[in-house]
Short mmCIF file of C-alpha atoms and ligand atoms in Angstrom, two decimals:
data_model
loop_
_atom_site.label_atom_id
_atom_site.label_comp_id
_atom_site.label_asym_id
_atom_site.label_seq_id
_atom_site.Cartn_x
_atom_site.Cartn_y
_atom_site.Cartn_z
CA MET V 26 -85.29 13.66 74.44
CA LYS V 27 -81.56 12.92 74.06
CA ASN V 28 -80.63 11.42 70.73
CA TYR V 29 -78.29 8.49 70.25
CA LEU V 30 -76.97 7.89 66.78
CA MET V 31 -76.01 4.20 66.64
CA THR V 32 -76.27 3.86 62.87
CA PRO V 33 -73.46 2.82 60.54
CA GLY V 34 -73.44 6.30 58.98
CA PRO V 35 -73.96 9.04 59.71
CA THR V 36 -72.20 8.58 63.01
CA PRO V 37 -71.90 10.93 66.00
CA VAL V 38 -69.65 13.96 65.54
CA PRO V 39 -67.33 14.82 68.44
CA PRO V 40 -68.01 18.29 69.92
CA GLU V 41 -64.50 19.61 69.08
CA VAL V 42 -65.10 18.55 65.50
CA SER V 43 -68.43 20.41 65.36
CA ARG V 44 -66.70 23.41 66.83
CA ASP V 45 -64.14 23.48 64.07
CA GLU V 46 -66.80 22.97 61.46
CA SER V 47 -68.46 26.18 62.64
CA LEU V 48 -65.31 28.34 62.26
CA PRO V 49 -65.63 31.21 59.84
CA VAL V 50 -65.46 30.04 56.23
CA ILE V 51 -62.19 30.92 54.44
CA HIS V 52 -61.64 31.35 50.77
CA HIS V 53 -60.42 28.25 48.96
CA ARG V 54 -57.84 29.99 46.76
CA THR V 55 -55.65 31.12 49.64
CA LYS V 56 -52.51 29.97 51.44
CA GLU V 57 -54.66 29.40 54.50
CA PHE V 58 -56.83 26.89 52.71
CA GLY V 59 -53.68 25.33 51.16
CA ALA V 60 -52.35 24.60 54.64
CA LEU V 61 -55.71 23.11 55.69
CA PHE V 62 -55.89 21.03 52.50
CA ASN V 63 -52.34 19.68 53.03
CA GLU V 64 -53.04 18.76 56.66
CA VAL V 65 -56.17 16.92 55.64
CA VAL V 66 -54.36 15.03 52.89
CA GLU V 67 -51.49 14.06 55.20
CA GLY V 68 -53.99 12.91 57.79
CA MET V 69 -55.86 10.85 55.21
CA LYS V 70 -52.64 9.21 54.18
CA TYR V 71 -51.98 8.26 57.75
CA VAL V 72 -55.39 6.64 58.24
CA CYS V 73 -55.14 4.88 54.87
CA GLN V 74 -51.58 3.84 55.59
CA THR V 75 -50.44 4.97 52.16
CA LYS V 76 -47.93 7.12 50.36
CA ASN V 77 -50.16 7.37 47.32
CA ASP V 78 -51.96 10.49 46.13
CA ILE V 79 -55.28 11.37 47.71
CA ILE V 80 -58.03 13.02 45.73
CA MET V 81 -60.54 14.92 47.84
CA LEU V 82 -64.08 15.26 46.55
CA THR V 83 -67.04 17.22 47.80
CA SER V 84 -69.63 14.51 47.46
CA SER V 85 -71.01 11.62 49.49
CA GLY V 86 -69.27 8.23 49.37
CA THR V 87 -71.19 7.10 46.33
CA GLY V 88 -69.85 10.00 44.35
CA GLY V 89 -66.37 8.71 45.20
CA MET V 90 -67.34 5.27 43.93
CA GLU V 91 -68.73 6.72 40.68
CA ALA V 92 -65.50 8.75 40.29
CA CYS V 93 -63.45 5.55 40.52
CA VAL V 94 -65.42 3.85 37.79
CA ALA V 95 -65.42 6.93 35.54
CA ASN V 96 -61.64 7.47 35.99
CA LEU V 97 -60.33 3.93 35.79
CA LEU V 98 -62.31 2.35 32.95
CA SER V 99 -62.91 2.89 29.26
CA PRO V 100 -65.76 1.71 27.00
CA GLY V 101 -65.56 -2.06 26.43
CA ASP V 102 -63.29 -2.71 29.44
CA LYS V 103 -63.67 -5.85 31.47
CA ALA V 104 -64.25 -5.30 35.18
CA LEU V 105 -64.92 -7.66 38.04
CA VAL V 106 -67.40 -6.79 40.80
CA ILE V 107 -67.49 -8.66 44.10
CA ASN V 108 -71.07 -8.47 45.35
CA THR V 109 -71.43 -9.31 49.06
CA GLY V 110 -74.29 -6.92 49.72
CA VAL V 111 -75.97 -3.65 48.84
CA PHE V 112 -72.69 -1.78 48.44
CA GLY V 113 -70.99 -4.42 46.35
CA GLU V 114 -74.04 -4.36 44.16
CA ARG V 115 -73.73 -0.57 43.94
CA TRP V 116 -70.39 -1.03 42.11
CA PHE V 117 -72.21 -3.28 39.65
CA LYS V 118 -74.97 -0.64 39.05
CA ILE V 119 -72.51 2.19 38.58
CA ILE V 120 -70.44 0.27 36.07
CA LYS V 121 -73.66 -0.70 34.19
CA ALA V 122 -74.75 2.97 34.19
CA PHE V 123 -71.56 3.77 32.21
CA GLY V 124 -72.55 1.17 29.60
CA LEU V 125 -70.10 -1.53 30.61
CA GLU V 126 -70.95 -5.17 31.36
CA PRO V 127 -69.14 -6.12 34.56
CA ILE V 128 -68.41 -9.72 35.48
CA GLU V 129 -69.89 -10.42 38.90
CA ILE V 130 -69.03 -12.74 41.76
CA LYS V 131 -72.12 -12.71 43.94
CA GLU V 132 -72.08 -14.32 47.35
CA ASP V 133 -75.15 -15.02 49.49
CA TRP V 134 -75.59 -11.91 51.58
CA GLY V 135 -74.08 -12.55 54.99
CA ASN V 136 -70.97 -14.20 53.53
CA ALA V 137 -67.62 -12.72 52.65
CA VAL V 138 -66.19 -13.35 49.21
CA ASP V 139 -64.57 -16.67 48.55
CA ILE V 140 -61.08 -15.73 47.52
CA LYS V 141 -60.69 -18.86 45.32
CA LYS V 142 -63.53 -17.67 43.09
CA VAL V 143 -61.70 -14.38 42.48
CA GLU V 144 -58.51 -16.19 41.71
CA LYS V 145 -60.27 -18.46 39.24
CA THR V 146 -62.10 -15.57 37.51
CA LEU V 147 -58.92 -13.63 37.13
CA LYS V 148 -57.22 -16.68 35.52
CA GLU V 149 -60.09 -17.15 33.11
CA GLU V 150 -60.41 -13.48 32.26
CA PRO V 151 -56.85 -12.08 32.06
CA GLU V 152 -58.19 -8.87 30.39
CA ILE V 153 -59.92 -7.68 33.57
CA LYS V 154 -58.78 -4.13 34.25
CA ALA V 155 -60.17 -3.63 37.73
CA VAL V 156 -61.62 -5.55 40.63
CA PHE V 157 -64.19 -3.67 42.69
CA THR V 158 -64.88 -4.75 46.24
CA THR V 159 -65.94 -3.65 49.70
CA LEU V 160 -63.97 -3.64 52.93
CA THR V 161 -66.82 -3.67 55.44
CA GLU V 162 -70.09 -4.44 53.72
CA THR V 163 -72.31 -2.20 55.81
CA SER V 164 -75.56 -3.80 54.61
CA THR V 165 -74.69 -7.24 55.99
CA GLY V 166 -72.02 -6.55 58.61
CA VAL V 167 -69.42 -8.67 56.78
CA VAL V 168 -65.72 -7.95 56.31
CA ASN V 169 -63.97 -9.05 53.14
CA ASP V 170 -60.37 -10.33 53.19
CA ILE V 171 -58.72 -7.44 51.43
CA LYS V 172 -55.19 -8.54 52.26
CA SER V 173 -55.67 -11.85 50.38
CA LEU V 174 -57.41 -10.07 47.47
CA GLY V 175 -54.42 -7.71 47.26
CA GLN V 176 -52.01 -10.61 46.98
CA ILE V 177 -54.01 -12.15 44.16
CA VAL V 178 -54.92 -9.00 42.21
CA SER V 179 -51.45 -7.51 42.41
CA LYS V 180 -50.11 -10.42 40.38
CA THR V 181 -52.43 -9.56 37.46
CA LYS V 182 -52.72 -6.44 35.35
CA ALA V 183 -55.90 -5.45 37.21
CA VAL V 184 -56.12 -2.87 39.91
CA LEU V 185 -57.85 -3.55 43.24
CA VAL V 186 -60.50 -0.90 44.11
CA VAL V 187 -61.81 -1.04 47.71
CA ASP V 188 -64.90 0.71 48.96
CA ALA V 189 -63.79 1.52 52.51
CA ILE V 190 -66.50 4.07 53.07
CA SER V 191 -67.63 2.49 56.30
CA GLY V 192 -64.42 0.61 57.00
CA LEU V 193 -61.81 3.33 57.00
CA GLY V 194 -60.91 4.21 60.59
CA ALA V 195 -62.74 1.16 61.93
CA GLN V 196 -61.33 -1.95 60.29
CA GLU V 197 -57.65 -2.63 59.71
CA LEU V 198 -56.66 -1.61 56.15
CA LYS V 199 -53.02 -1.29 55.13
CA THR V 200 -53.37 0.19 51.67
CA ASP V 201 -49.74 0.02 50.57
CA ASP V 202 -48.67 -3.17 52.41
CA TRP V 203 -51.71 -5.01 51.20
CA LYS V 204 -51.22 -3.75 47.63
CA VAL V 205 -54.59 -2.01 47.39
CA ASP V 206 -54.60 0.35 44.38
CA VAL V 207 -57.59 2.45 45.03
CA VAL V 208 -59.42 3.14 48.32
CA VAL V 209 -62.64 5.12 48.55
CA ALA V 210 -63.55 6.77 51.88
CA GLY V 211 -66.55 8.75 52.99
CA SER V 212 -66.75 11.33 55.68
CA GLN V 213 -69.75 10.39 57.82
CA LYS V 214 -68.69 7.01 59.14
CA GLY V 215 -65.34 6.12 60.72
CA LEU V 216 -63.98 9.62 60.05
CA MET V 217 -66.53 11.12 62.49
CA ILE V 218 -67.59 14.22 60.52
CA PRO V 219 -70.91 15.03 58.80
CA PRO V 220 -71.72 13.67 55.31
CA GLY V 221 -70.34 15.50 52.32
CA LEU V 222 -66.73 14.55 51.62
CA ALA V 223 -65.16 11.60 49.84
CA ALA V 224 -61.50 10.79 49.55
CA ILE V 225 -59.77 8.40 47.10
CA CYS V 226 -56.23 7.04 47.29
CA VAL V 227 -54.77 6.27 43.87
CA SER V 228 -51.68 4.05 43.33
CA GLU V 229 -49.14 4.40 40.52
CA LYS V 230 -50.65 1.30 38.80
CA ALA V 231 -54.10 2.92 39.01
CA TRP V 232 -52.85 6.31 37.68
CA LYS V 233 -51.82 4.45 34.44
CA LEU V 234 -55.45 3.46 34.01
CA VAL V 235 -56.66 6.92 34.89
CA GLU V 236 -54.38 8.51 32.30
CA ASN V 237 -55.84 6.26 29.60
CA SER V 238 -59.47 6.18 30.72
CA LYS V 239 -62.05 7.23 28.18
CA LEU V 240 -65.32 7.17 30.11
CA PRO V 241 -66.97 10.60 30.36
CA LYS V 242 -66.39 12.78 33.47
CA PHE V 243 -65.86 16.39 34.37
CA TYR V 244 -66.43 17.30 38.02
CA PHE V 245 -64.96 13.95 39.12
CA ASN V 246 -61.90 13.97 36.83
CA PHE V 247 -58.95 12.68 38.89
CA LEU V 248 -56.40 14.28 36.53
CA THR V 249 -57.81 17.71 37.25
CA GLY V 250 -57.77 16.81 40.92
CA ARG V 251 -54.15 15.69 40.75
CA ALA V 252 -53.11 18.89 39.03
CA SER V 253 -54.58 20.96 41.88
CA ILE V 254 -52.92 19.01 44.67
CA LYS V 255 -49.56 20.82 44.15
CA LYS V 256 -51.38 24.13 44.74
CA GLY V 257 -53.03 22.79 47.88
CA GLN V 258 -56.39 23.13 46.24
CA THR V 259 -59.30 21.27 44.76
CA PRO V 260 -60.41 22.14 41.21
CA TYR V 261 -63.77 23.46 42.30
CA THR V 262 -65.13 25.01 45.52
CA PRO V 263 -64.75 22.37 48.25
CA ALA V 264 -66.87 21.98 51.35
CA VAL V 265 -64.52 24.20 53.30
CA SER V 266 -66.24 23.72 56.63
CA LEU V 267 -66.05 19.97 56.27
CA PHE V 268 -62.33 20.23 55.60
CA MET V 269 -62.03 22.12 58.93
CA ALA V 270 -64.00 19.38 60.65
CA LEU V 271 -61.94 16.65 59.03
CA ARG V 272 -58.63 18.24 60.08
CA LYS V 273 -59.77 18.04 63.67
CA ALA V 274 -61.14 14.50 63.35
CA LEU V 275 -57.89 13.30 61.77
CA GLU V 276 -55.92 14.96 64.54
CA MET V 277 -58.00 12.99 67.06
CA ILE V 278 -57.35 9.73 65.18
CA LYS V 279 -53.64 10.47 65.05
CA LYS V 280 -53.54 11.24 68.74
CA GLU V 281 -55.30 8.00 69.64
CA GLY V 282 -53.12 6.12 67.11
CA VAL V 283 -54.72 4.30 64.19
CA ASP V 284 -53.97 0.85 65.61
CA ASN V 285 -55.63 1.81 68.91
CA VAL V 286 -58.60 3.06 66.95
CA PHE V 287 -58.90 -0.36 65.28
CA ALA V 288 -58.48 -2.11 68.66
CA ARG V 289 -61.27 -0.01 70.12
CA HIS V 290 -63.62 -0.87 67.26
CA GLN V 291 -62.70 -4.54 67.56
CA LYS V 292 -63.44 -4.53 71.27
CA LEU V 293 -66.78 -2.79 70.84
CA ALA V 294 -67.72 -5.20 68.05
CA ARG V 295 -66.86 -8.20 70.23
CA ALA V 296 -68.85 -6.74 73.14
CA THR V 297 -71.86 -6.02 70.93
CA ARG V 298 -71.87 -9.59 69.59
CA ALA V 299 -71.61 -10.97 73.11
CA GLY V 300 -74.49 -8.75 74.21
CA VAL V 301 -76.89 -9.79 71.50
CA LYS V 302 -75.96 -13.44 71.77
CA ALA V 303 -76.65 -13.33 75.48
CA LEU V 304 -80.19 -12.26 74.60
CA GLY V 305 -80.60 -15.35 72.47
CA LEU V 306 -80.25 -13.46 69.25
CA GLU V 307 -78.16 -14.58 66.27
CA ILE V 308 -75.48 -12.70 64.37
CA PHE V 309 -76.31 -12.46 60.66
CA ALA V 310 -72.74 -12.02 59.28
CA GLN V 311 -70.58 -15.13 58.77
CA ALA V 312 -67.42 -13.01 58.91
CA PRO V 313 -68.48 -10.11 61.18
CA CYS V 314 -66.73 -6.76 60.74
CA ASP V 315 -65.66 -4.27 63.36
CA ALA V 316 -67.81 -1.37 62.16
CA VAL V 317 -71.36 -2.70 62.52
CA THR V 318 -73.11 -5.78 63.92
CA SER V 319 -76.00 -7.28 61.98
CA VAL V 320 -78.47 -9.23 63.99
CA LYS V 321 -81.27 -11.54 62.85
CA VAL V 322 -84.69 -10.31 63.88
CA PRO V 323 -86.07 -13.05 66.11
CA GLU V 324 -89.18 -15.04 65.05
CA GLY V 325 -92.44 -13.21 65.85
CA ILE V 326 -90.84 -9.79 66.12
CA ASP V 327 -91.39 -7.00 63.60
CA GLY V 328 -87.90 -5.74 62.83
CA GLU V 329 -89.06 -2.38 61.46
CA LYS V 330 -91.22 -1.81 64.56
CA LEU V 331 -88.29 -2.65 66.79
CA LYS V 332 -86.15 0.00 65.04
CA GLU V 333 -88.87 2.62 65.02
CA MET V 334 -89.82 2.13 68.65
CA LEU V 335 -86.25 2.46 69.77
CA ARG V 336 -85.93 5.73 67.82
CA LEU V 337 -89.31 7.33 68.54
CA GLU V 338 -89.74 6.36 72.20
CA TYR V 339 -86.14 6.43 73.32
CA GLY V 340 -84.29 8.60 70.83
CA MET V 341 -81.93 5.82 69.85
CA ALA V 342 -81.32 5.33 66.14
CA ILE V 343 -80.16 1.94 64.86
CA ALA V 344 -80.41 0.70 61.29
CA GLY V 345 -82.78 -1.88 59.83
CA GLY V 346 -82.06 -4.21 56.95
CA GLN V 347 -81.69 -2.88 53.41
CA LYS V 348 -83.34 -4.28 50.25
CA ASP V 349 -83.94 -8.08 50.65
CA LEU V 350 -82.86 -7.88 54.28
CA LYS V 351 -85.52 -5.36 55.26
CA GLY V 352 -87.33 -6.57 58.39
CA LYS V 353 -85.03 -9.58 58.60
CA ILE V 354 -82.05 -8.03 60.31
CA PHE V 355 -81.24 -4.93 62.32
CA ARG V 356 -77.82 -3.30 62.53
CA VAL V 357 -76.05 -1.73 65.49
CA ALA V 358 -72.97 0.44 64.83
CA HIS V 359 -69.79 0.69 66.78
CA LEU V 360 -68.27 3.09 64.35
CA GLY V 361 -66.30 6.26 64.74
CA TYR V 362 -66.83 8.36 67.80
CA MET V 363 -68.12 5.55 69.97
CA GLU V 364 -67.05 4.21 73.30
CA MET V 365 -67.97 1.43 75.69
CA PHE V 366 -70.89 3.31 77.22
CA ASP V 367 -72.47 3.75 73.80
CA THR V 368 -72.39 -0.02 73.36
CA ILE V 369 -73.78 -0.68 76.82
CA SER V 370 -76.59 1.82 76.13
CA VAL V 371 -77.61 0.38 72.79
CA ILE V 372 -77.83 -3.17 74.25
CA ALA V 373 -79.86 -1.84 77.15
CA GLY V 374 -82.16 -0.09 74.69
CA LEU V 375 -82.60 -3.27 72.71
CA GLU V 376 -83.49 -5.26 75.79
CA ILE V 377 -86.14 -2.74 76.85
CA VAL V 378 -87.76 -2.61 73.39
CA LEU V 379 -87.57 -6.35 72.70
CA ALA V 380 -89.19 -7.03 76.05
CA LYS V 381 -91.95 -4.53 75.21
CA LEU V 382 -92.53 -6.28 71.93
CA GLY V 383 -93.07 -9.56 73.72
CA TYR V 384 -89.67 -11.21 73.20
CA LYS V 385 -88.80 -13.42 76.12
CA LEU V 386 -85.61 -12.23 77.75
CA GLU V 387 -84.09 -11.49 81.13
CA LEU V 388 -83.47 -7.75 81.44
CA GLY V 389 -79.79 -6.99 82.04
CA LYS V 390 -78.47 -10.24 80.62
CA GLY V 391 -77.20 -8.57 77.41
CA VAL V 392 -75.74 -5.65 79.27
CA ALA V 393 -73.95 -7.98 81.69
CA ALA V 394 -72.36 -9.87 78.80
CA VAL V 395 -71.25 -6.56 77.23
CA GLU V 396 -69.72 -5.37 80.48
CA LYS V 397 -67.92 -8.69 81.00
CA GLU V 398 -66.44 -8.45 77.53
CA LEU V 399 -65.48 -4.82 77.93
CA SER V 400 -63.82 -5.47 81.32
CA LYS V 401 -61.43 -8.00 79.84
C1 PLP J 516 -72.42 4.36 53.36
C2 PLP J 516 -71.78 3.51 52.38
C3 PLP J 516 -71.70 3.86 51.04
C4 PLP J 516 -72.47 5.02 50.49
O1 PLP J 516 -72.04 6.23 50.87
P1 PLP J 516 -72.95 7.54 50.71
O2 PLP J 516 -72.12 8.52 51.52
O3 PLP J 516 -74.28 7.24 51.33
O4 PLP J 516 -73.03 7.86 49.32
C5 PLP J 516 -71.02 3.07 50.18
N1 PLP J 516 -70.39 1.94 50.62
C6 PLP J 516 -70.41 1.59 51.94
C7 PLP J 516 -69.69 0.36 52.35
C8 PLP J 516 -71.07 2.34 52.83
O5 PLP J 516 -71.11 1.96 54.12
#
């Protein structure tokens, strides 16, 4: 059976990227690795649209999030968390794990953050050191307005920290222009390589916090990471093969052009929404993002069964709902190495399985809507 990975991470890896990942491993204290490291960092700066330093970590995205908390804050600090879903909530949990009591703005899942609430909280709590938020909230399919948040937060003494783990390389993000201080990226989503790397951009304003931060850390210490950048190295043994994969993936993104990459995601997102709507289904997200589409499971259909049937009988993996949304939504990705025929296939798969489960639909209606949208 052929496998289709239509989940919002991990995402499909292009063959040329897999090829580079399988090249012979080189030692990480060599000029050769230094060249690889520098190319990767330059490529990451291009995708993040930043001139700021980039710290590369061998860890999944969550490790990158934890590193941000550990490096920016000190005991007793005030921090604001924007919770628009599972990943916003993850910021909250990480900060709590370090013994701090974050202030939280929680929106009903499916909504983006109301910028006015952030503005108000920052006025009431001028001691807030950092605002933690999410670009594309993968659990709900929502995009937050990072540009507006940047305008607000940059006027205060707080830094803006954005989890762009699923958003980077899928949803427009202009780190420097939008005054974002810290961006966290993960490797297995828009960057099109397997899981295992995280990258963090750090602005001058954020470095001041890092230099004064007193939370415990060792492996994830950004200052150690910054000291190694000059040498073209990481402080500890990096996932060398993933660096090789990432160099190729970044080269592909650069060749396509980052704005074209965003436009492709936007187009696939629009087509996916048109496809599911044509089947009489409803989009869950109020402000849908370009990385993943969340769809309400229709009345009388078992959402988990839908997902499992698609995977086990047809080899097509989509994602279900997480936490409170389990069984209530399913999520279809258009993220990373994906093209129009991937989107057509996943809507076709959904039609077949939904019909099998007894949902009333006209076969081909969703696919037709997708094709119409994609032909525009
Ligand atoms: C996937 C994801 C994470 C978690 O990353 P891991 O690599 O699983 O640790 C965090 N935030 C967002 C928005 C994500 O999509």
